mmCIF file of C-alpha atoms in Angstrom:
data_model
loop_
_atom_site.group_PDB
_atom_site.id
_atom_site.type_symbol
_atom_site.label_atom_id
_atom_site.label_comp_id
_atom_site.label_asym_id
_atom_site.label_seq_id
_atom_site.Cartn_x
_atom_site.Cartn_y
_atom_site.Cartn_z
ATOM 1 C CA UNK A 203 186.778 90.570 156.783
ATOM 2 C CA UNK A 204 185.689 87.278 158.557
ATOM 3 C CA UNK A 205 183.351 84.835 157.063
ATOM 4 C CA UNK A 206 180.146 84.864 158.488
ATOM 5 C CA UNK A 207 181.336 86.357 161.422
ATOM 6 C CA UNK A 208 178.117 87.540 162.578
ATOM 7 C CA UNK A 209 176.527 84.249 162.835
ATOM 8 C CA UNK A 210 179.848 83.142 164.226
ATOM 9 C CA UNK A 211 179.558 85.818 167.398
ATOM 10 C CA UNK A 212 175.865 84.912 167.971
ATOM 11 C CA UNK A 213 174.478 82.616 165.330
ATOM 12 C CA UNK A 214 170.827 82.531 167.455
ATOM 13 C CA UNK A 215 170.662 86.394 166.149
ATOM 14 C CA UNK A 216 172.678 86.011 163.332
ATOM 15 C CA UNK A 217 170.898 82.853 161.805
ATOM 16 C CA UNK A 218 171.862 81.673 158.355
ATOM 17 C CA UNK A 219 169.268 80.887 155.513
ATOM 18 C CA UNK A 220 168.753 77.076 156.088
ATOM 19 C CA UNK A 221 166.109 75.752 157.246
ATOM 20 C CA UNK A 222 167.888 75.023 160.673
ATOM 21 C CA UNK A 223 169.495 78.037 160.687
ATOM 22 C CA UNK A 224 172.959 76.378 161.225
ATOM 23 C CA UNK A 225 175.548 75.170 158.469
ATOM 24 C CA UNK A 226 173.918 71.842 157.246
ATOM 25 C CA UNK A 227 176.058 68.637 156.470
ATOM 26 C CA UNK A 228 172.797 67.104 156.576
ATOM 27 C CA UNK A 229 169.553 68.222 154.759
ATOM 28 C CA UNK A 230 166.088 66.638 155.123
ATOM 29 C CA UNK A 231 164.573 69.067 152.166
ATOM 30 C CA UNK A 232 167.539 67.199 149.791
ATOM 31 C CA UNK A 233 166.673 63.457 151.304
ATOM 32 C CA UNK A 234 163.027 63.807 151.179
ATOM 33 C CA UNK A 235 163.492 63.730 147.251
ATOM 34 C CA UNK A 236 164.689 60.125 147.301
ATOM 35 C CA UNK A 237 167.195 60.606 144.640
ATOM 36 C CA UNK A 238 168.873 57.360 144.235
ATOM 37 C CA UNK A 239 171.796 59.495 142.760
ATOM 38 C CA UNK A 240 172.115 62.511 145.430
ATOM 39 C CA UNK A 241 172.223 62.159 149.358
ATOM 40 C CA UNK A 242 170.798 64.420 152.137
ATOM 41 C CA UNK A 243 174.999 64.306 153.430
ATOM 42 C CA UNK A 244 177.708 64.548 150.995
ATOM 43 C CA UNK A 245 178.664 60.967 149.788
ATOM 44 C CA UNK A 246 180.801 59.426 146.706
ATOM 45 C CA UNK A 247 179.225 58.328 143.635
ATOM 46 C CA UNK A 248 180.980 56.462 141.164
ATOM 47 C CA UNK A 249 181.271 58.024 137.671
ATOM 48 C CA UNK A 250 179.912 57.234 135.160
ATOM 49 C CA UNK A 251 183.485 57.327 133.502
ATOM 50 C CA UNK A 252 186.747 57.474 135.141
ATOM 51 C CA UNK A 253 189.830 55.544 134.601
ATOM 52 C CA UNK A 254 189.429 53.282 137.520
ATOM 53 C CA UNK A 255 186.077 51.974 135.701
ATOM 54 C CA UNK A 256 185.153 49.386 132.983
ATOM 55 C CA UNK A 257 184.808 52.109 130.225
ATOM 56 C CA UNK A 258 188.511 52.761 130.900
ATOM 57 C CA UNK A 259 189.573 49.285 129.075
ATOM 58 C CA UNK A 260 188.468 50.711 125.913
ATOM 59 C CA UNK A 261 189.108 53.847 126.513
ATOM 60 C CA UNK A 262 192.112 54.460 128.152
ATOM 61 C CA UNK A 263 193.009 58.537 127.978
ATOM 62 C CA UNK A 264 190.729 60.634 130.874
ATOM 63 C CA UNK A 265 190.195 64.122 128.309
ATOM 64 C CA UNK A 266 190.423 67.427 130.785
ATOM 65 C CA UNK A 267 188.094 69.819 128.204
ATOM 66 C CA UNK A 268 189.171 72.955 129.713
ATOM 67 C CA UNK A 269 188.551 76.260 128.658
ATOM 68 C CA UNK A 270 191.460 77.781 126.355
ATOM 69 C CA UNK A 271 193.754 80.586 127.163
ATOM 70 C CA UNK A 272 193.353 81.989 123.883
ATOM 71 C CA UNK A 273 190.324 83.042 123.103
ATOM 72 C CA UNK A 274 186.778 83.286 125.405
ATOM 73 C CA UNK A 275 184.945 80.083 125.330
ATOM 74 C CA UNK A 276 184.307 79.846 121.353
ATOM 75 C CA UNK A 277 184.909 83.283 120.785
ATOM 76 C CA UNK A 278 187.631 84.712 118.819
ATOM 77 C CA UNK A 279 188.391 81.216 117.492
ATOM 78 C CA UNK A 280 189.314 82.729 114.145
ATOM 79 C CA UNK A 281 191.299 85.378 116.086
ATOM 80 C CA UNK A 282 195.085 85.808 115.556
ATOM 81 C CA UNK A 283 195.876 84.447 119.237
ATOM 82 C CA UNK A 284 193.780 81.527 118.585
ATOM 83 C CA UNK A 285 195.082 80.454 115.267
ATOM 84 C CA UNK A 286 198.542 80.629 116.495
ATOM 85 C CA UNK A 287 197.703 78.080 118.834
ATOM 86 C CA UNK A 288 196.767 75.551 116.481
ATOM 87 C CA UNK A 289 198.374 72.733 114.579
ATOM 88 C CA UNK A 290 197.868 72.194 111.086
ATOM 89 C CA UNK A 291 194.880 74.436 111.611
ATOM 90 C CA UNK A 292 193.508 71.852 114.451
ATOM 91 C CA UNK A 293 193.272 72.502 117.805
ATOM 92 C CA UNK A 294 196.043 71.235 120.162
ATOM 93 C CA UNK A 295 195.691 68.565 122.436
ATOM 94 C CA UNK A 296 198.265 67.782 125.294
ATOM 95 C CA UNK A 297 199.409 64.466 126.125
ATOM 96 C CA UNK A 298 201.921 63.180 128.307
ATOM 97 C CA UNK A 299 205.028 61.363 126.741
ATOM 98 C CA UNK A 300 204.556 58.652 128.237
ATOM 99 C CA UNK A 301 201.170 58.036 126.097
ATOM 100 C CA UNK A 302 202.766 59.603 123.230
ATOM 101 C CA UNK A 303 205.176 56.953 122.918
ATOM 102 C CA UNK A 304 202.829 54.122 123.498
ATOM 103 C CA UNK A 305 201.491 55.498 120.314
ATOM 104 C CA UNK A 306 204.325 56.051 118.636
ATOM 105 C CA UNK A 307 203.749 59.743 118.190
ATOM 106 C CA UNK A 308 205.488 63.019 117.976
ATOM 107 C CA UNK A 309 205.057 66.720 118.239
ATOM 108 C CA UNK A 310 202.714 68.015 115.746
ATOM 109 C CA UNK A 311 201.106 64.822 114.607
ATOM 110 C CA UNK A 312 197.411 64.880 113.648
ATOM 111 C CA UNK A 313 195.866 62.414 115.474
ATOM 112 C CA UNK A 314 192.077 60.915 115.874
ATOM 113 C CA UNK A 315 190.963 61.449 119.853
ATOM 114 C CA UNK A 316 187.520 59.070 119.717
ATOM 115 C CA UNK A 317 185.341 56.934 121.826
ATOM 116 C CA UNK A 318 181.846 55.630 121.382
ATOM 117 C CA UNK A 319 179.935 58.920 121.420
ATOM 118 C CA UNK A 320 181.912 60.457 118.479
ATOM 119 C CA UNK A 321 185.500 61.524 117.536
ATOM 120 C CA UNK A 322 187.102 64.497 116.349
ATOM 121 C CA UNK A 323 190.979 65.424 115.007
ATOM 122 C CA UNK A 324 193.534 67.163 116.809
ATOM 123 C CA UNK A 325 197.358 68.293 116.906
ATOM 124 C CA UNK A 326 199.630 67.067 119.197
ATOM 125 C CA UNK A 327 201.662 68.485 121.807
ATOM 126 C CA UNK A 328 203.941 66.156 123.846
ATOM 127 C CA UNK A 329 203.369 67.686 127.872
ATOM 128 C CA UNK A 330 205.342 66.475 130.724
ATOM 129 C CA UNK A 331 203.459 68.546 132.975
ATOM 130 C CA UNK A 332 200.555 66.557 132.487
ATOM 131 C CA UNK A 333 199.712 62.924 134.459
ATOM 132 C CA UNK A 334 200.204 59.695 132.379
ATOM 133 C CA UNK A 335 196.478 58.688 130.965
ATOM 134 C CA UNK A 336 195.414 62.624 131.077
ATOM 135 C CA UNK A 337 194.703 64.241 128.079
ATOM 136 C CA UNK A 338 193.821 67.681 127.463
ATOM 137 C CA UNK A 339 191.781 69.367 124.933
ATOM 138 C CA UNK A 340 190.243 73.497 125.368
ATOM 139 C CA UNK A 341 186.949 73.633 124.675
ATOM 140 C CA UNK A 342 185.807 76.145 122.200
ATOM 141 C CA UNK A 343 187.530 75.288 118.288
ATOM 142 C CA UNK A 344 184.217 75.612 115.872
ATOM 143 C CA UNK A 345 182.435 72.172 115.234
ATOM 144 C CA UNK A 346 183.148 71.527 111.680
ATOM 145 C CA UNK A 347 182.228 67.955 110.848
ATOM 146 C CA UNK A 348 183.429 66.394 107.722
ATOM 147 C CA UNK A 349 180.301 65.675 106.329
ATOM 148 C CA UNK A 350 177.607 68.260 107.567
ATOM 149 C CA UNK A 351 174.908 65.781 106.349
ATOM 150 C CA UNK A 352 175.677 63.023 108.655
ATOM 151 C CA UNK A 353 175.041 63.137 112.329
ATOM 152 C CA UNK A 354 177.556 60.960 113.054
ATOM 153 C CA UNK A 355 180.792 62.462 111.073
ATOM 154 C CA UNK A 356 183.805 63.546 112.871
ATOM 155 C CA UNK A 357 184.654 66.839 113.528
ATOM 156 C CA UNK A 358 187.897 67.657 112.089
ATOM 157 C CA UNK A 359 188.752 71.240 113.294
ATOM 158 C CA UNK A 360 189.076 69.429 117.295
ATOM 159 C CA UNK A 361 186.016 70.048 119.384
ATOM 160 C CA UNK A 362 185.399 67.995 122.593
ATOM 161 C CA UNK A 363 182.023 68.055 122.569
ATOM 162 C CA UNK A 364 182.105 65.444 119.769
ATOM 163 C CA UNK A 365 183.186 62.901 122.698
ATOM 164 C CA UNK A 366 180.979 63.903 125.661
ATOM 165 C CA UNK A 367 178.056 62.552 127.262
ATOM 166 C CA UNK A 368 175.265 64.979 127.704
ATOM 167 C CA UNK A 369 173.973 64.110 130.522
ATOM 168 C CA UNK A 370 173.934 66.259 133.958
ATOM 169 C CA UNK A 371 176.202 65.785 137.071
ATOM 170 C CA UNK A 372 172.755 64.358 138.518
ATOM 171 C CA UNK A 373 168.674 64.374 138.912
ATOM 172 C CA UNK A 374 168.536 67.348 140.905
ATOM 173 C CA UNK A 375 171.653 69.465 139.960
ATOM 174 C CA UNK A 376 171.570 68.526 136.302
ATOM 175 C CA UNK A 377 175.826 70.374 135.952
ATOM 176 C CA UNK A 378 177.307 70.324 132.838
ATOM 177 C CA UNK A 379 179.957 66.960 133.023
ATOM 178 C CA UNK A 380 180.950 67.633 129.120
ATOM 179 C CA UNK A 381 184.765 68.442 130.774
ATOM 180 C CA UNK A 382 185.605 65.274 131.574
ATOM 181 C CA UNK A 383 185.223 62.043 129.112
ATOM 182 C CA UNK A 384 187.164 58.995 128.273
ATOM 183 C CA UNK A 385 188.678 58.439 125.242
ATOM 184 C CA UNK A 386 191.276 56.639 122.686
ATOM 185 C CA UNK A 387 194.271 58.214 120.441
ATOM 186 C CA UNK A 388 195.261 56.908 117.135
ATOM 187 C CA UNK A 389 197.505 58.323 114.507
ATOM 188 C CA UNK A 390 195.297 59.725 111.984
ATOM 189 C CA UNK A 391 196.924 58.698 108.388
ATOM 190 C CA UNK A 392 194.187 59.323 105.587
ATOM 191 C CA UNK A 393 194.204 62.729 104.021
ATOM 192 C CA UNK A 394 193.384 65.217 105.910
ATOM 193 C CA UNK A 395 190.552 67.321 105.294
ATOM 194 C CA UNK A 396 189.781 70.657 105.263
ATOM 195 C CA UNK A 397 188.858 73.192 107.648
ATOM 196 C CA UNK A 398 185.873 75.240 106.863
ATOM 197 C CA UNK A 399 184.322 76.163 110.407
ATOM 198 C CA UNK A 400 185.657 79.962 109.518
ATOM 199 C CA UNK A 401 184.419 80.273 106.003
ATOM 200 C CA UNK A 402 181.915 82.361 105.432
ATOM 201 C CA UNK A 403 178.471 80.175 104.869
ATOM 202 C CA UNK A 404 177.625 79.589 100.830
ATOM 203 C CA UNK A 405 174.515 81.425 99.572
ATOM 204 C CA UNK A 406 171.942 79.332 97.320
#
């Protein structure tokens, strides 16, 4: 099977569903809008976080949120193959040993990944197969803040989305960015709380 071969052996009979009819680089529908944050032509925009911006003084770690290999998304997180995966009952987050050492930390510590936006806990695991300043965290562990009452209270069990910025990849695409964030990594050394995101809810 050959891509678009049709249009390839005689694209004036074969056209494709542009409004040229050719493969655009270009497009005047996209440029008309005047988006002062997407191009008729592909071009670079700088993020809004990255490590070669200012955020990245304060926040030094760039967190990969990918999805996990144990369970689907969010589901399952109470699932055998899930729980095995965690630390301490926290989800796992990989960091290169490079950082790890900066930080004086070790396999299996319980650390605080945070930034402006929020900040949640998390169990190390020391990765050489990751790049220095990359972090990685799997979406999906069951928000469970520490105190339900207070918007602003740190999730404890190790969910990402404590840390991201909900906002879309731009004004006319409007893609989820919540994968990639910046962020900071402290020991965590007060007592360490509970997780309750798979107890059953109590009844009044």
């Amino acid at each position: 099977m050959t891509w678009l071969a049709d249009f390839r052996a005689d694209p004036a009979a074969h056209p494709l569903g542009t409004p040229s009819g050719r493969i655009e680089i270009f497009s005047d529908t996209v440029d008309a809008f005047a988006l002062p944050d997407c191009a008729g032509h592909p071009t670079w925009y700088e993020p809004s976080e990255w490590l070669g911006g200012p955020r990245a003084a304060r926040y030094p770690l760039h967190l990969i949120a990918n999805q996990p290999r144990t369970r689907l998304h969010s589901q399952l997180d109470h699932g055998g193959a899930s729980m095995a995966s965690k630390i301490r009952g926290r989800e796992p987050i990989r960091i290169h040993p490079d950082d790890a050492a900066a930080r004086e930390l070790t396999d299996g510590d319980i650390v605080r990944v945070f930034n402006d936006r929020g900040a949640c806990l998390a169990g190390v695991v020391i990765d050489d197969g990751l790049r220095p300043k990359v972090v990685q965290l799997s979406t999906g562990a069951w928000f469970d803040p520490a105190d339900p009452r207070d918007p602003d209270s740190m999730c404890v069990h190790g969910n990402p989305n404590a840390l991201s910025n909900d906002s879309g990849t731009s004004s006319l695409a409007h893609g989820s960015t919540g994968q990639h964030v910046l962020v900071q990594i402290e020991r965590f050394t007060g007592e360490l709380p509970p997780v309750r995101a798979h107890e059953p809810p109590r009844l009044a």
